[in-house]
Coordinates of C-alpha atoms and ligand atoms in Angstrom, one line a residue:
M1 CA -43.6 -27.0 28.1
K2 CA -43.9 -26.3 24.8
R3 CA -40.3 -26.9 24.6
L4 CA -40.8 -30.2 26.0
R5 CA -43.1 -30.8 23.8
F6 CA -40.8 -29.9 20.9
R7 CA -38.0 -31.4 21.8
L8 CA -39.7 -35.0 22.7
T9 CA -41.0 -34.0 18.6
A10 CA -37.5 -33.5 18.0
G11 CA -35.9 -36.2 19.4
F12 CA -38.2 -39.0 17.7
I13 CA -37.8 -37.1 14.5
L14 CA -34.3 -37.4 14.3
V15 CA -34.2 -41.1 16.5
I16 CA -37.0 -42.2 13.1
M17 CA -34.5 -39.7 10.2
L18 CA -31.4 -41.8 12.1
V19 CA -33.1 -45.4 11.4
L20 CA -34.8 -44.4 8.1
I21 CA -31.3 -43.3 6.7
I22 CA -29.5 -46.6 8.2
L23 CA -32.4 -48.6 6.9
G24 CA -32.0 -46.6 3.7
I25 CA -28.4 -47.7 3.3
Y26 CA -29.0 -50.9 4.7
N27 CA -30.9 -51.4 2.4
A28 CA -30.0 -49.5 -1.0
K29 CA -26.2 -51.7 -0.5
L30 CA -27.8 -54.9 -0.1
F31 CA -30.1 -54.1 -3.2
E32 CA -27.5 -53.2 -5.3
D33 CA -24.9 -56.5 -4.0
T34 CA -27.9 -58.9 -4.2
Y35 CA -28.9 -57.1 -7.3
I36 CA -24.3 -57.5 -9.0
D37 CA -24.3 -61.6 -7.1
T38 CA -27.9 -61.7 -8.9
L39 CA -26.1 -60.3 -12.3
S40 CA -23.1 -62.9 -12.1
S41 CA -24.8 -65.5 -12.0
R42 CA -27.0 -64.9 -14.2
L43 CA -24.6 -63.7 -16.4
E44 CA -22.5 -67.4 -15.3
K45 CA -25.6 -69.4 -16.1
E46 CA -25.9 -67.8 -19.6
A47 CA -22.0 -68.5 -20.1
M48 CA -22.7 -72.1 -18.9
L49 CA -25.4 -71.8 -22.1
I50 CA -23.5 -70.4 -23.9
S51 CA -20.8 -72.8 -24.1
K52 CA -22.5 -75.6 -23.8
S53 CA -24.3 -75.3 -27.6
F54 CA -20.5 -73.4 -29.1
N55 CA -19.4 -74.8 -31.8
W56 CA -15.4 -75.8 -31.2
E57 CA -15.5 -76.9 -34.5
S58 CA -15.3 -73.3 -35.9
M59 CA -12.8 -72.2 -33.2
I60 CA -10.1 -74.7 -33.9
R61 CA -10.8 -74.1 -37.5
K62 CA -10.7 -70.0 -36.5
D63 CA -13.8 -69.6 -38.4
Y64 CA -13.7 -66.0 -37.2
S65 CA -16.4 -65.1 -39.5
T66 CA -18.4 -68.0 -37.7
L67 CA -17.4 -67.2 -34.3
A68 CA -18.8 -63.3 -34.3
R69 CA -22.4 -64.8 -35.6
Q70 CA -22.3 -66.7 -32.9
V71 CA -21.6 -64.3 -30.2
E72 CA -23.8 -61.7 -32.4
T73 CA -26.7 -63.8 -31.4
W74 CA -25.4 -64.4 -28.5
S75 CA -25.1 -60.8 -27.4
A76 CA -28.8 -59.6 -29.3
S77 CA -30.6 -62.4 -26.5
G78 CA -28.9 -62.4 -23.5
E79 CA -28.0 -58.1 -24.0
A80 CA -24.2 -58.4 -22.6
R81 CA -20.7 -58.4 -24.4
V82 CA -19.1 -62.4 -25.1
T83 CA -16.1 -62.7 -25.8
I84 CA -14.4 -65.7 -26.9
I85 CA -10.8 -65.6 -25.9
D86 CA -8.4 -68.2 -26.2
R87 CA -5.9 -70.2 -23.5
E88 CA -3.3 -68.4 -24.5
G89 CA -5.2 -65.2 -23.8
T90 CA -6.0 -64.0 -27.3
V91 CA -9.6 -62.5 -28.3
L92 CA -11.3 -65.1 -31.4
A93 CA -13.8 -63.0 -31.3
D94 CA -15.9 -60.6 -29.2
S95 CA -20.0 -59.0 -29.8
E96 CA -19.3 -55.2 -29.3
V97 CA -16.0 -54.6 -30.4
S98 CA -13.5 -57.2 -33.4
Y99 CA -11.7 -59.2 -32.2
Q100 CA -8.4 -57.7 -33.8
E101 CA -8.5 -55.1 -32.2
M102 CA -8.4 -56.6 -28.4
E103 CA -5.5 -56.8 -26.9
N104 CA -3.7 -60.5 -24.9
H105 CA -6.7 -60.9 -22.2
R106 CA -4.1 -64.0 -20.1
S107 CA -3.8 -61.3 -17.6
R108 CA -7.3 -60.6 -16.8
A109 CA -8.9 -61.3 -13.6
E110 CA -11.4 -63.7 -14.4
V111 CA -9.7 -64.7 -17.6
V112 CA -7.0 -66.5 -14.7
Q113 CA -9.8 -68.3 -13.3
A114 CA -11.6 -69.8 -15.6
L115 CA -8.8 -71.2 -17.4
Q116 CA -7.9 -72.6 -13.7
G117 CA -11.1 -74.5 -14.1
E118 CA -13.6 -71.4 -12.2
T119 CA -16.0 -69.4 -13.3
G120 CA -13.7 -66.0 -12.8
T121 CA -15.8 -62.7 -12.1
S122 CA -14.3 -59.3 -12.1
L123 CA -15.9 -55.5 -11.3
R124 CA -13.6 -53.4 -13.1
Y125 CA -13.2 -50.8 -15.7
S126 CA -13.6 -51.4 -19.8
H127 CA -10.9 -49.5 -21.2
T128 CA -12.2 -51.5 -24.8
T129 CA -15.7 -49.9 -23.4
S130 CA -15.3 -46.7 -22.1
K131 CA -17.5 -49.0 -19.5
D132 CA -17.5 -49.7 -15.3
T133 CA -18.4 -53.4 -16.0
I134 CA -19.0 -56.7 -14.4
Y135 CA -17.1 -59.6 -16.0
V136 CA -18.1 -63.5 -15.2
A137 CA -15.6 -66.0 -17.8
V138 CA -16.2 -69.3 -17.4
P139 CA -13.9 -72.3 -19.1
L140 CA -14.4 -73.1 -22.1
Y141 CA -14.3 -77.9 -22.6
V142 CA -14.0 -79.4 -25.9
K143 CA -13.8 -82.8 -25.2
E144 CA -12.8 -82.1 -22.1
D145 CA -10.1 -80.0 -22.6
L146 CA -9.9 -76.9 -21.8
A147 CA -9.5 -75.4 -24.6
G148 CA -10.4 -71.3 -23.8
V149 CA -12.5 -69.0 -22.1
I150 CA -16.1 -68.0 -22.5
R151 CA -16.7 -64.3 -21.1
L152 CA -20.5 -62.4 -19.8
A153 CA -19.5 -58.8 -20.1
Y154 CA -22.6 -56.6 -18.9
P155 CA -22.3 -52.9 -18.5
I156 CA -22.5 -52.2 -13.6
Q157 CA -24.2 -48.7 -15.5
L158 CA -27.3 -50.4 -16.6
A159 CA -27.7 -52.2 -13.0
K160 CA -27.0 -48.9 -11.2
T161 CA -29.1 -46.8 -12.8
K162 CA -31.9 -50.3 -12.4
V163 CA -30.4 -49.7 -7.8
H164 CA -31.5 -46.0 -8.2
Q165 CA -34.3 -46.6 -9.5
L166 CA -34.8 -48.6 -6.3
W167 CA -33.3 -45.8 -4.6
L168 CA -36.0 -43.2 -5.4
G169 CA -39.0 -46.0 -5.1
Q170 CA -37.2 -46.5 -1.4
F171 CA -36.6 -43.2 -1.2
V172 CA -39.7 -42.5 -1.6
A173 CA -41.1 -44.7 0.8
L174 CA -39.4 -44.1 3.3
L175 CA -41.0 -41.2 3.6
I176 CA -43.9 -41.8 4.0
I177 CA -42.9 -43.4 6.6
F178 CA -40.8 -40.3 7.6
L179 CA -44.0 -38.5 7.9
L180 CA -46.1 -40.7 9.2
S181 CA -44.3 -41.2 12.6
S182 CA -43.0 -38.4 12.8
Y183 CA -46.7 -37.3 12.9
I184 CA -47.3 -40.2 15.7
G185 CA -44.2 -38.6 17.4
S186 CA -45.7 -35.5 18.0
R187 CA -49.0 -37.1 18.6
I188 CA -47.0 -38.8 20.9
A189 CA -45.2 -36.0 22.7
K190 CA -47.8 -33.7 23.3
G191 CA -49.7 -37.4 24.5
L192 CA -47.5 -37.3 27.2
T193 CA -47.2 -33.3 27.7
G194 CA -50.7 -32.0 27.6
P195 CA -51.2 -33.7 31.1
I196 CA -47.6 -32.5 32.4
E197 CA -49.2 -29.1 30.7
K198 CA -51.8 -29.3 33.4
I199 CA -49.7 -30.8 36.1
T200 CA -47.5 -27.0 36.1
E201 CA -49.9 -25.4 35.4
V202 CA -52.2 -27.2 38.6
A203 CA -48.8 -27.4 40.8
R204 CA -47.9 -23.3 39.8
D205 CA -51.5 -22.0 41.0
I206 CA -50.7 -24.6 44.1
T207 CA -47.9 -22.3 44.6
R208 CA -49.5 -19.1 44.2
Q209 CA -52.6 -20.5 46.6
R210 CA -55.5 -21.1 44.7
F211 CA -56.6 -24.5 45.5
G212 CA -59.5 -24.6 44.2
T213 CA -58.8 -25.7 40.2
K214 CA -58.0 -30.1 40.4
I215 CA -56.2 -31.7 37.5
S216 CA -58.9 -34.7 35.2
I217 CA -56.8 -36.8 34.4
E218 CA -58.2 -41.1 33.8
G219 CA -56.3 -44.0 33.5
K220 CA -53.4 -45.7 35.4
G221 CA -50.5 -44.2 34.5
E222 CA -48.0 -43.3 36.0
I223 CA -49.0 -39.5 34.6
A224 CA -52.9 -40.4 35.9
E225 CA -51.0 -41.7 39.4
L226 CA -48.9 -38.0 39.4
A227 CA -52.1 -36.8 38.7
R228 CA -53.9 -37.4 41.5
V229 CA -50.7 -37.8 44.6
I230 CA -51.6 -33.6 43.1
N231 CA -55.1 -33.5 43.7
Y232 CA -54.5 -35.2 47.0
M233 CA -51.9 -32.6 48.3
S234 CA -53.2 -29.7 47.3
E235 CA -56.5 -31.2 48.7
N236 CA -54.3 -31.9 52.3
L237 CA -52.7 -28.1 51.5
E238 CA -56.0 -26.2 51.5
K239 CA -57.0 -27.8 54.4
Q240 CA -53.5 -27.3 56.6
M241 CA -53.5 -23.4 54.8
R242 CA -57.2 -23.6 56.4
Q243 CA -56.9 -24.7 60.2
I244 CA -53.9 -22.0 60.0
R245 CA -55.8 -19.1 58.0
E246 CA -58.0 -20.3 61.2
N247 CA -55.9 -20.2 64.7
E248 CA -54.8 -17.2 63.1
K249 CA -57.9 -15.7 63.2
K250 CA -59.3 -16.8 66.8
L251 CA -55.2 -16.2 67.9
S252 CA -55.8 -12.1 66.3
D253 CA -59.3 -12.0 67.8
V254 CA -58.3 -12.5 71.2
L255 CA -54.6 -10.8 70.5
T256 CA -57.3 -7.9 69.2
N257 CA -60.3 -7.9 72.0
M258 CA -57.4 -8.3 75.0
F259 CA -57.5 -5.5 77.8
S260 CA -53.0 -6.4 77.5
G261 CA -51.7 -4.7 75.0
V262 CA -49.1 -7.3 73.4
I263 CA -46.5 -5.6 70.8
L264 CA -44.1 -7.8 69.3
V265 CA -40.7 -7.1 68.3
D266 CA -38.4 -8.7 66.0
Q267 CA -34.3 -9.9 66.5
H268 CA -33.5 -6.4 64.0
G269 CA -36.0 -4.9 66.5
H270 CA -38.7 -4.2 64.5
I271 CA -42.0 -4.5 65.2
L272 CA -43.6 -7.2 64.0
L273 CA -47.1 -7.0 66.1
S274 CA -49.4 -4.5 67.7
N275 CA -53.1 -5.0 68.7
R276 CA -55.5 -3.0 69.6
A277 CA -55.2 -2.1 73.1
S278 CA -51.1 -1.5 72.7
Q279 CA -52.5 1.0 70.3
Q280 CA -54.7 2.7 72.8
I281 CA -52.5 2.2 75.9
L282 CA -49.0 4.2 73.7
N283 CA -51.9 6.3 71.2
K284 CA -50.2 5.7 68.2
T285 CA -52.1 3.8 64.9
Q286 CA -51.2 0.5 64.4
A287 CA -49.3 2.5 61.2
D288 CA -46.9 4.4 62.8
L289 CA -45.5 0.7 65.0
I290 CA -45.8 -2.3 62.3
G291 CA -42.3 -2.6 61.3
R292 CA -40.7 -0.1 62.3
S293 CA -38.2 0.1 64.3
Y294 CA -39.2 0.1 68.0
S295 CA -36.5 2.5 68.7
E296 CA -37.8 5.1 67.0
V297 CA -42.2 5.1 67.8
T298 CA -40.8 4.9 71.5
K299 CA -40.1 8.2 73.3
N300 CA -40.1 6.6 76.4
L301 CA -36.3 6.1 77.5
D302 CA -37.0 3.5 80.5
L303 CA -39.6 1.0 77.7
R304 CA -35.7 1.4 75.0
Q305 CA -34.5 0.1 77.9
W306 CA -36.0 -2.5 78.6
I307 CA -36.2 -3.5 75.8
E308 CA -32.5 -3.4 74.9
E309 CA -32.2 -5.5 78.0
V310 CA -34.2 -8.3 77.4
F311 CA -32.3 -8.0 74.2
R312 CA -28.7 -8.2 75.2
Y313 CA -29.4 -11.1 78.2
K314 CA -32.6 -12.6 76.8
K315 CA -33.9 -12.5 80.0
G316 CA -37.6 -11.2 80.6
L317 CA -38.2 -8.4 82.9
R318 CA -41.2 -6.9 84.5
N319 CA -41.9 -3.3 86.1
E320 CA -44.2 0.1 86.0
L321 CA -44.2 1.8 82.8
H322 CA -45.2 5.7 83.4
L323 CA -46.5 8.2 80.2
Y324 CA -47.2 11.2 80.6
Y325 CA -48.4 11.8 77.3
P326 CA -51.0 12.8 75.7
E327 CA -52.4 11.8 79.5
E328 CA -51.5 10.1 82.4
K329 CA -50.7 6.8 83.1
I330 CA -48.9 4.0 84.8
V331 CA -48.6 1.0 82.6
D332 CA -47.4 -2.3 83.9
T333 CA -44.7 -3.2 81.4
S334 CA -43.7 -7.7 81.4
L335 CA -41.2 -8.1 78.5
A336 CA -39.9 -11.8 77.4
P337 CA -37.4 -13.6 75.4
L338 CA -38.8 -14.9 72.3
F339 CA -36.5 -18.4 70.7
D340 CA -37.4 -20.6 68.4
E341 CA -37.7 -24.4 68.1
Y342 CA -33.7 -24.6 67.7
N343 CA -33.3 -21.9 70.7
A344 CA -32.5 -19.0 68.5
F345 CA -33.8 -15.5 70.6
V346 CA -35.8 -14.3 67.9
G347 CA -37.4 -11.3 69.9
V348 CA -39.4 -10.0 72.4
V349 CA -42.8 -10.4 73.3
I350 CA -44.0 -7.3 75.6
V351 CA -47.5 -6.8 77.4
L352 CA -48.8 -3.3 78.6
H353 CA -51.5 -3.8 80.9
D354 CA -52.8 -0.2 81.8
I355 CA -53.6 0.5 85.9
T356 CA -54.0 3.4 85.8
E357 CA -57.4 2.6 86.9
I358 CA -56.4 0.1 89.4
R359 CA -54.0 3.2 91.1
R360 CA -56.8 5.7 91.0
L361 CA -58.9 3.4 93.3
E362 CA -55.6 2.2 95.5
K363 CA -55.6 5.5 96.4
I364 CA -59.3 6.4 96.6
R365 CA -59.5 4.3 99.0
S366 CA -57.2 4.9 101.2
D367 CA -57.5 8.3 101.1
F368 CA -61.0 7.5 102.6
V369 CA -59.2 5.8 104.9
A370 CA -56.8 8.9 106.0
N371 CA -60.5 11.0 105.5
A372 CA -62.3 9.6 107.3
S373 CA -60.4 8.7 110.5
H374 CA -59.7 12.2 110.3
E375 CA -63.1 13.5 110.0
L376 CA -63.7 10.9 112.7
K377 CA -60.8 12.3 114.7
T378 CA -63.4 15.8 115.3
P379 CA -65.7 14.2 117.2
V380 CA -64.4 12.1 119.6
T381 CA -61.5 13.8 120.5
S382 CA -64.4 16.4 121.2
I383 CA -66.5 14.3 123.4
R384 CA -63.6 13.5 125.1
G385 CA -61.9 17.0 126.1
F386 CA -65.4 18.0 127.2
T387 CA -66.3 14.7 129.5
E388 CA -63.0 15.0 130.7
T389 CA -63.5 18.9 131.8
L390 CA -67.1 17.4 133.0
L391 CA -65.4 15.2 134.6
D392 CA -62.3 16.8 136.5
G393 CA -65.5 19.2 139.0
A394 CA -67.3 20.9 135.9
M395 CA -70.2 18.9 135.9
Y396 CA -70.6 20.0 139.9
E397 CA -71.4 23.3 138.1
E398 CA -74.9 22.8 137.2
E399 CA -75.1 25.5 134.2
L400 CA -72.0 24.0 132.8
L401 CA -72.9 20.3 132.9
H402 CA -75.7 21.3 131.3
S403 CA -74.9 22.8 127.9
F404 CA -71.3 20.7 127.9
L405 CA -73.8 17.6 128.0
Q406 CA -75.2 19.6 124.7
I407 CA -72.0 20.1 123.0
I408 CA -70.9 16.2 123.6
N409 CA -74.5 15.1 122.6
K410 CA -74.6 17.3 119.3
E411 CA -71.2 15.7 119.1
S412 CA -72.2 12.5 119.7
E413 CA -74.8 13.0 116.8
R414 CA -72.3 13.8 114.3
L415 CA -70.7 11.2 115.2
Q416 CA -73.6 8.8 114.7
R417 CA -74.2 10.6 111.4
L418 CA -71.1 10.0 110.6
I419 CA -71.0 6.9 110.7
D420 CA -74.6 6.2 108.7
D421 CA -72.7 8.4 105.7
I422 CA -69.6 6.5 105.5
L423 CA -72.0 2.4 105.9
D424 CA -74.1 4.2 103.1
L425 CA -71.6 5.5 101.2
S426 CA -69.8 2.3 101.4
K427 CA -73.0 0.0 100.6
I428 CA -73.2 2.0 97.3
E429 CA -69.8 1.7 96.4
Q430 CA -69.8 -2.3 96.1
K431 CA -73.1 -2.1 94.6
K432 CA -75.0 -4.0 98.2
L433 CA -77.4 -1.8 97.7
S434 CA -80.9 -2.9 96.2
L435 CA -83.0 -1.3 94.6
E436 CA -87.2 -1.1 94.6
V437 CA -88.1 0.5 91.5
K438 CA -90.9 1.3 90.9
P439 CA -93.0 3.1 89.1
C440 CA -93.1 6.4 91.3
H441 CA -95.3 10.3 91.1
M442 CA -93.4 12.9 91.0
E443 CA -96.0 15.2 92.9
S444 CA -95.6 13.2 96.2
I445 CA -92.3 12.4 96.5
I446 CA -91.2 15.9 96.4
N447 CA -94.6 17.0 98.8
D448 CA -92.6 14.1 101.1
V449 CA -89.3 15.7 101.1
I450 CA -90.7 19.5 101.7
L451 CA -92.0 17.8 105.1
H452 CA -89.1 16.8 106.2
V453 CA -87.4 20.0 105.8
Q454 CA -90.3 22.1 106.7
T455 CA -88.8 23.3 109.6
D456 CA -85.6 24.2 108.6
L457 CA -87.5 26.5 105.6
E458 CA -89.5 27.8 108.1
K459 CA -86.6 28.8 110.5
K460 CA -84.6 30.5 108.2
G461 CA -88.0 32.2 106.3
I462 CA -87.2 30.9 102.8
Q463 CA -89.6 30.5 100.5
F464 CA -89.9 27.6 98.3
S465 CA -91.6 26.5 95.1
S466 CA -91.8 23.2 92.8
S467 CA -92.8 23.6 89.0
I468 CA -93.6 19.7 89.1
P469 CA -96.1 18.1 87.0
G470 CA -98.8 16.2 88.7
D471 CA -98.6 13.1 86.2
L472 CA -94.8 13.5 85.8
V473 CA -94.3 9.4 86.9
I474 CA -90.4 8.0 86.5
E475 CA -89.9 4.5 87.5
A476 CA -87.4 4.6 90.9
D477 CA -86.5 3.3 93.8
P478 CA -88.8 6.2 95.8
D479 CA -86.6 5.6 99.0
R480 CA -84.4 7.1 96.3
L481 CA -85.4 9.0 95.2
K482 CA -86.7 10.8 98.0
Q483 CA -83.6 10.8 100.0
I484 CA -80.8 12.4 96.6
F485 CA -84.2 15.7 97.4
I486 CA -83.4 15.4 100.6
N487 CA -79.7 15.8 100.3
L488 CA -80.1 18.2 97.3
I489 CA -82.8 20.2 99.3
V490 CA -80.6 20.4 102.7
N491 CA -78.0 22.0 101.3
A492 CA -79.4 24.4 99.2
I493 CA -80.5 25.2 102.9
Q494 CA -77.9 25.2 104.4
Y495 CA -76.2 27.5 102.0
T496 CA -79.1 30.2 101.4
P497 CA -78.5 32.8 104.0
E498 CA -81.8 34.0 105.4
N499 CA -85.1 34.8 103.7
G500 CA -83.6 33.5 100.4
K501 CA -85.7 31.2 97.5
V502 CA -85.4 27.8 97.4
W503 CA -86.9 26.2 94.1
I504 CA -87.4 23.1 91.8
E505 CA -87.6 23.8 88.7
T506 CA -88.7 21.4 86.0
E507 CA -87.8 20.2 82.4
V508 CA -89.6 16.8 81.1
K509 CA -87.4 15.3 77.9
E510 CA -89.3 11.8 75.5
D511 CA -88.3 10.3 78.5
K512 CA -86.3 12.1 79.9
V513 CA -86.6 14.3 82.7
I514 CA -84.1 16.7 84.2
F515 CA -84.7 18.3 87.7
A516 CA -82.8 21.7 89.7
V517 CA -82.9 22.4 92.5
C518 CA -81.9 25.7 92.7
D519 CA -81.1 28.2 95.6
T520 CA -79.9 31.9 96.3
G521 CA -77.8 31.3 98.1
V522 CA -73.7 31.4 98.7
G523 CA -73.0 29.5 95.7
I524 CA -70.0 27.9 95.0
P525 CA -66.4 28.6 93.4
K526 CA -66.3 27.8 90.3
Q527 CA -63.0 25.8 90.6
D528 CA -64.5 24.0 93.0
L529 CA -67.3 23.2 91.7
R530 CA -66.0 19.4 90.1
R531 CA -65.0 18.8 92.8
V532 CA -67.6 19.2 95.3
F533 CA -69.3 15.5 94.8
E534 CA -66.0 14.1 96.0
R535 CA -65.6 12.2 99.7
F536 CA -65.6 14.9 102.2
Y537 CA -65.1 17.4 99.8
R538 CA -66.1 20.9 101.0
V539 CA -65.9 24.7 99.8
D540 CA -66.4 26.1 103.6
K541 CA -64.5 23.8 105.3
A542 CA -65.1 25.5 109.5
R543 CA -68.5 27.1 108.7
S544 CA -69.6 23.4 106.4
R545 CA -68.5 21.8 109.5
H546 CA -69.7 24.3 112.1
S547 CA -73.2 23.3 110.5
G548 CA -73.0 19.8 111.0
G549 CA -71.6 18.7 107.4
T550 CA -69.8 15.2 106.9
G551 CA -68.6 15.8 102.8
L552 CA -70.0 12.9 102.8
G553 CA -73.7 14.5 100.8
L554 CA -72.8 15.0 97.6
A555 CA -70.6 11.6 97.0
I556 CA -73.5 9.3 98.2
V557 CA -76.4 11.9 95.9
K558 CA -74.2 11.3 92.5
H559 CA -73.5 7.4 93.5
L560 CA -77.8 7.9 94.5
V561 CA -78.6 9.3 91.1
E562 CA -75.4 6.7 89.1
S563 CA -76.9 3.7 90.5
H564 CA -80.5 5.2 88.1
H565 CA -78.6 5.6 85.8
G566 CA -79.6 9.6 85.5
R567 CA -76.6 12.3 85.3
I568 CA -76.0 14.6 87.9
W569 CA -74.1 18.0 87.5
V570 CA -73.9 22.0 89.0
E571 CA -73.9 25.7 87.6
S572 CA -73.1 28.1 90.1
V573 CA -72.0 31.9 90.3
E574 CA -71.1 33.3 93.5
G575 CA -72.3 34.9 95.9
K576 CA -75.1 34.2 94.0
G577 CA -76.6 31.3 93.9
S578 CA -76.5 27.8 93.1
K579 CA -78.3 24.5 90.3
F580 CA -78.0 21.0 91.0
F581 CA -79.0 19.3 87.7
V582 CA -80.5 16.0 88.1
E583 CA -80.9 13.6 84.7
L584 CA -83.5 10.8 85.3
T585 CA -84.6 9.0 82.3
K586 CA -88.0 8.2 82.7
E587 CA -88.8 4.3 82.2
N588 CA -85.9 2.7 83.2
K589 CA -86.1 -0.1 80.9
K590 CA -82.4 -1.8 82.3
F591 CA -84.1 -2.8 85.7
S592 CA -86.2 -4.7 84.8
Ligands
LIG1 N1 -76.4 24.8 97.8 C1 -75.7 24.9 97.8 N2 -74.8 26.0 97.6 C2 -73.7 25.9 97.4 N3 -72.8 25.0 98.2 C3 -73.3 23.6 98.7 C4 -74.5 23.5 98.0 N4 -74.1 22.7 98.0 C5 -73.5 22.2 98.5 N5 -72.6 22.6 97.9 C6 -70.8 22.8 99.0 O1 -71.0 21.6 98.4 C7 -69.8 20.8 99.6 C8 -70.3 20.1 99.3 O2 -72.0 19.1 100.5 P1 -72.3 18.0 100.7 O3 -72.9 17.6 100.8 O4 -71.1 17.3 99.7 O5 -71.8 18.3 101.9 P2 -72.4 18.8 102.8 O6 -73.4 19.6 103.4 O7 -70.6 19.7 103.7 O8 -72.1 18.5 104.3 P3 -73.5 16.9 104.7 O9 -72.4 15.5 104.3 O10 -74.0 16.8 105.8 O11 -74.4 16.8 103.3 C9 -70.3 21.9 100.8 O12 -69.3 21.2 101.9 C10 -70.5 22.9 100.4 O13 -69.5 24.0 99.9
LIG2 MG1 -74.7 18.5 103.2

């Protein structure tokens, strides 16, 4: 911008200088011409006057001394050199040089003209006075006859000195004009470039996306108009940028919070974008992915091959991706080519959906159906077998009839229990179970449970004890609490040999209580500890089935505890006994 100002100012000065120089030269020339014109007309007038007052008698008499006096007088009054020349060109008198020394002047231009009756003028070097001289000659009449010429000469040097003085004066004047106009020119340049500088600065800010600065130029001129347009443009751009940023934020929020993983690969195979879910699914960090080539990022051959396919055929595809590290995952993967507005291929978008849990639930469901049908089949087969045997004739033997009917009764009871348990479990799993939460006095709950299992305890001669604080109250569904403890205590009795011990320990914490149902029974092998809560899982299938167990009890207990927002776990030493821990919160705010 400084350069523009300098160029403008320099341009102004140059133009002004040129104009002034031309004007100066023209003026000087004009002045010189005018001066010479004025001088020659003055000389002409003087010559005329002299010719009028000329004593022609002295000329006729050739009285040189009178003539000499005359020319001297005229010359003294008018500064010019006066020469009198006769018709033949002979010099009769001269105010500066002796007439005898002077040659014939007949051929001098001004004399030639004057002898023709006109005023003669000539500007030339005088050999007599050795100066540039202006000559004016007028004809001299004696009684209307041309008698000679009166010539006046004036050294041009004098005129030139005057012209030079004038030149100097003019130069000073022009210099002042020049300085003034240069100053004004530079002010005008500054006035012009100042706003342009401001506009440039603001425009530069706009390119750096700093929209705050505004140009403050008032007025009506083109530059003010430009400033207004730039301000308007800046405002509009700011609005648009804000809009773009908002949209980007919305998009990135959506992408970030999406459960599905999204990855964008550009046409060169570099990853442009990856959201949080995609990083979780692939077990990578943002830095592992962004800007890297997909082939170096994923070691999974399937995924690489699919991406390559989309690159090659520009067609979308969908597949199930199996990942094994760090854990096994099944990922529903959709790939689609991306095109720009001109339909040119610009990359691939990959959408990943972790369906491991869905697949696991599907498997559990199908396992459950298989297990349930298997479990149901056993008592049904048994009932059918005994019924057929009875029908085949055994019913006529009273003893057999009695014992078979007892078996059939037992099996149908087992069938009933199985169906009840399955229904119960499915109700709990589908969250259809409604809990009636109220404050439960734990000591009374456990007393009710003991009443329920009293006969079993007595049958096996098992000692029971519990250490529940008398004032312990927790918020829960009392019937479900009883169901939990009945299941645990029945198991403890079932898997404890005769004369063993079963007891309940209680640990009361600030807002939680941990109950432990303990026994001195057979215990659970280490490898089975994690699985006892699975549906239909039994450690010793034959014995458990013999004892009438379905393998659903602990699965139901686990669901019930979890629906109370509690936890259940087990510790056990094989051959020594087991401890089933149930942690429950005292105040179950989550229900309210
Ligand atoms: N206190 C315990 N001591 C030793 N093993 C146990 C104990 N409680 C449970 N188990 C083991 O865990 C398995 C699963 O128990 P669960 O209560 O779910 O089924 P179940 O007792 O066999 O049948 P039911 O559905 O009739 O209760 C049992 O078969 C048994 O092997
Ligand atoms: Mg059980």
